[in-house]
Amino acid sequence: MKRTGWSCGVGCAVVLCCAGAAGAADSIREGKWEFTTEMEVAGMPKMPELPPGVKLPEGMTMSTKGNTMRTTVTKCITNQDLVPADEQARNCKVTRMERRGNTVNWSVVCTEKDVRMTGDGTATYSGNAMQSKMVMTSQGGGYSTRQEMKTTGRYLGPCTK
C-alpha cells in the first residue's frame, strides 16, 4: 500500500513537471534578440559587394562568401511582432503572422521600384534560442530569383527604449 501511494505521488509529480515544461516550450521570450541570417540566391554564382559609400542600417553587419550573404541584426521581439526580421527593411510589409505555441509562420511582401518580392517563413523559439527558414521569390525588372534564408537567433535581454 505504501509503495502504491509513493508510485502515484511520483507519477503525479512527473505529469506536473511535463505539463510545466510543455507550457514553457510554448512561450516566446519578449525582449532584445540578435538574429543572424544566411541568404543564398539560387543560380547566382557570387553575391555582389555593397557599392562604395553605401551604409547599412545601424546595428546591422553584412559579409558575403560565394552566393551567400550573412547579416546580423538586433530587434525587440514582442507578442505583437514575433517575426525575426530587420525592423528597418524598407518597402516590406508582413501580410500574415500566425502563432502556434512557440512557432510563428508569416508572409511578407516587398516592393522596390518595379520589383516585387513575396515570401513565407517559419520560426521556432526555444528558450533563449530561435531558428527559422524563409523562402522569397523576386520578380520584375526582367528577371526572377529565389532566395532561401536561414536564421538563428539568441536572446540578449530586456529591450531598452
CSV table of C-alpha atoms in Angstrom, one decimal:
chain,number,residue,atom,x,y,z
A,1,MET,CA,0.0,0.0,0.0
A,2,LYS,CA,2.8,2.4,0.8
A,3,ARG,CA,4.5,1.6,-2.4
A,4,THR,CA,1.3,2.4,-4.4
A,5,GLY,CA,1.0,5.8,-2.8
A,6,TRP,CA,4.6,6.6,-3.4
A,7,SER,CA,4.3,5.5,-7.1
A,8,CYS,CA,1.2,7.6,-7.5
A,9,GLY,CA,3.0,10.6,-6.0
A,10,VAL,CA,6.0,10.2,-8.3
A,11,GLY,CA,3.7,9.7,-11.3
A,12,CYS,CA,1.8,12.9,-10.4
A,13,ALA,CA,5.0,14.8,-10.0
A,14,VAL,CA,6.2,13.6,-13.4
A,15,VAL,CA,3.0,14.7,-15.1
A,16,LEU,CA,3.1,18.1,-13.4
A,17,CYS,CA,6.7,18.6,-14.4
A,18,CYS,CA,5.9,17.6,-18.0
A,19,ALA,CA,2.9,19.9,-18.1
A,20,GLY,CA,5.1,22.8,-16.8
A,21,ALA,CA,7.8,22.0,-19.4
A,22,ALA,CA,5.2,21.9,-22.2
A,23,GLY,CA,3.9,25.3,-21.1
A,24,ALA,CA,7.4,26.7,-21.1
A,25,ALA,CA,8.1,25.3,-24.6
A,26,ASP,CA,5.1,27.3,-25.9
A,27,SER,CA,6.4,30.6,-24.5
A,28,ILE,CA,8.4,33.1,-26.6
A,29,ARG,CA,10.6,35.5,-24.7
A,30,GLU,CA,9.8,39.1,-25.3
A,31,GLY,CA,12.9,41.2,-25.4
A,32,LYS,CA,16.0,42.1,-27.4
A,33,TRP,CA,17.2,39.3,-29.8
A,34,GLU,CA,20.1,39.1,-32.1
A,35,PHE,CA,19.4,37.4,-35.4
A,36,THR,CA,22.0,36.1,-37.9
A,37,THR,CA,20.7,35.3,-41.3
A,38,GLU,CA,22.4,33.5,-44.2
A,39,MET,CA,20.8,34.1,-47.5
A,40,GLU,CA,21.5,32.1,-50.6
A,41,VAL,CA,20.3,33.2,-54.0
A,42,ALA,CA,19.6,30.3,-56.4
A,43,GLY,CA,21.6,30.5,-59.6
A,44,MET,CA,23.8,33.4,-58.5
A,45,PRO,CA,27.5,32.4,-58.6
A,46,LYS,CA,28.6,35.3,-56.4
A,47,MET,CA,26.9,37.8,-54.1
A,48,PRO,CA,27.7,41.4,-55.1
A,49,GLU,CA,29.6,43.5,-52.6
A,50,LEU,CA,28.0,46.7,-51.3
A,51,PRO,CA,28.8,49.7,-53.5
A,52,PRO,CA,31.3,52.2,-52.1
A,53,GLY,CA,29.6,54.7,-49.8
A,54,VAL,CA,26.5,52.6,-49.1
A,55,LYS,CA,25.9,52.2,-45.4
A,56,LEU,CA,23.9,49.5,-43.6
A,57,PRO,CA,21.3,50.5,-41.0
A,58,GLU,CA,22.6,50.9,-37.5
A,59,GLY,CA,23.0,47.6,-35.7
A,60,MET,CA,23.4,45.6,-39.0
A,61,THR,CA,26.5,43.9,-40.2
A,62,MET,CA,27.0,42.0,-43.5
A,63,SER,CA,29.5,39.7,-45.1
A,64,THR,CA,29.5,37.7,-48.4
A,65,LYS,CA,31.0,34.4,-49.4
A,66,GLY,CA,30.2,32.9,-52.8
A,67,ASN,CA,26.5,33.1,-53.4
A,68,THR,CA,25.7,33.5,-49.7
A,69,MET,CA,25.2,36.8,-47.8
A,70,ARG,CA,25.3,36.8,-44.0
A,71,THR,CA,23.6,39.6,-42.0
A,72,THR,CA,23.2,40.2,-38.3
A,73,VAL,CA,20.6,42.5,-36.7
A,74,THR,CA,19.1,43.1,-33.3
A,75,LYS,CA,15.4,43.5,-32.8
A,76,CYS,CA,13.0,43.8,-29.9
A,77,ILE,CA,10.5,40.9,-30.1
A,78,THR,CA,7.0,41.4,-28.7
A,79,ASN,CA,3.9,39.2,-28.7
A,80,GLN,CA,2.6,41.6,-31.4
A,81,ASP,CA,5.7,41.3,-33.5
A,82,LEU,CA,7.4,37.9,-33.4
A,83,VAL,CA,8.9,37.9,-36.9
A,84,PRO,CA,12.7,37.7,-36.8
A,85,ALA,CA,13.3,40.3,-39.5
A,86,ASP,CA,15.0,43.6,-39.7
A,87,GLU,CA,12.6,46.4,-38.5
A,88,GLN,CA,14.3,48.8,-40.9
A,89,ALA,CA,13.5,46.8,-44.1
A,90,ARG,CA,12.2,49.3,-46.5
A,91,ASN,CA,9.1,48.8,-48.5
A,92,CYS,CA,8.3,45.5,-46.8
A,93,LYS,CA,5.1,44.6,-45.1
A,94,VAL,CA,4.2,41.5,-43.0
A,95,THR,CA,0.9,40.4,-44.5
A,96,ARG,CA,0.2,37.4,-42.3
A,97,MET,CA,1.5,36.3,-38.9
A,98,GLU,CA,0.2,33.2,-37.1
A,99,ARG,CA,1.4,31.7,-33.8
A,100,ARG,CA,1.0,28.1,-32.7
A,101,GLY,CA,2.8,27.6,-29.4
A,102,ASN,CA,6.4,28.5,-29.9
A,103,THR,CA,6.2,28.5,-33.7
A,104,VAL,CA,5.5,31.6,-35.8
A,105,ASN,CA,4.5,31.5,-39.5
A,106,TRP,CA,4.4,34.6,-41.6
A,107,SER,CA,4.2,36.0,-45.1
A,108,VAL,CA,5.8,39.2,-46.4
A,109,VAL,CA,5.5,41.4,-49.5
A,110,CYS,CA,8.3,43.8,-50.5
A,111,THR,CA,8.2,46.3,-53.4
A,112,GLU,CA,11.1,48.3,-54.8
A,113,LYS,CA,10.5,50.2,-58.0
A,114,ASP,CA,9.4,47.5,-60.5
A,115,VAL,CA,10.5,44.5,-58.4
A,116,ARG,CA,8.0,42.6,-56.2
A,117,MET,CA,9.2,40.1,-53.6
A,118,THR,CA,7.0,37.7,-51.8
A,119,GLY,CA,8.0,35.2,-49.1
A,120,ASP,CA,6.9,32.8,-46.4
A,121,GLY,CA,8.7,32.0,-43.2
A,122,THR,CA,8.6,29.8,-40.1
A,123,ALA,CA,10.4,30.4,-36.9
A,124,THR,CA,10.6,28.3,-33.8
A,125,TYR,CA,11.6,29.8,-30.5
A,126,SER,CA,13.0,27.6,-27.7
A,127,GLY,CA,14.1,29.4,-24.5
A,128,ASN,CA,17.0,31.7,-25.4
A,129,ALA,CA,17.3,30.4,-29.0
A,130,MET,CA,15.4,30.6,-32.3
A,131,GLN,CA,15.7,29.0,-35.7
A,132,SER,CA,13.8,30.0,-38.8
A,133,LYS,CA,13.7,29.4,-42.5
A,134,MET,CA,12.2,31.7,-45.2
A,135,VAL,CA,11.9,31.4,-48.9
A,136,MET,CA,11.4,34.5,-51.0
A,137,THR,CA,10.9,35.0,-54.7
A,138,SER,CA,11.6,38.2,-56.6
A,139,GLN,CA,10.0,39.2,-59.9
A,140,GLY,CA,10.4,42.3,-62.0
A,141,GLY,CA,13.0,44.2,-63.9
A,142,GLY,CA,13.2,41.4,-66.5
A,143,TYR,CA,14.2,38.7,-64.0
A,144,SER,CA,13.1,36.4,-61.3
A,145,THR,CA,15.1,34.9,-58.4
A,146,ARG,CA,14.6,32.6,-55.4
A,147,GLN,CA,16.3,33.3,-52.1
A,148,GLU,CA,16.4,31.0,-49.2
A,149,MET,CA,17.2,32.4,-45.7
A,150,LYS,CA,18.1,30.5,-42.6
A,151,THR,CA,18.2,32.5,-39.4
A,152,THR,CA,19.4,31.7,-35.9
A,153,GLY,CA,18.6,33.9,-33.0
A,154,ARG,CA,19.7,34.4,-29.4
A,155,TYR,CA,18.0,36.3,-26.6
A,156,LEU,CA,20.1,39.2,-25.3
A,157,GLY,CA,17.9,40.5,-22.5
A,158,PRO,CA,15.2,43.1,-22.0
A,159,CYS,CA,14.6,45.8,-24.5
A,160,THR,CA,15.8,49.3,-23.6
A,161,LYS,CA,14.0,52.2,-25.2
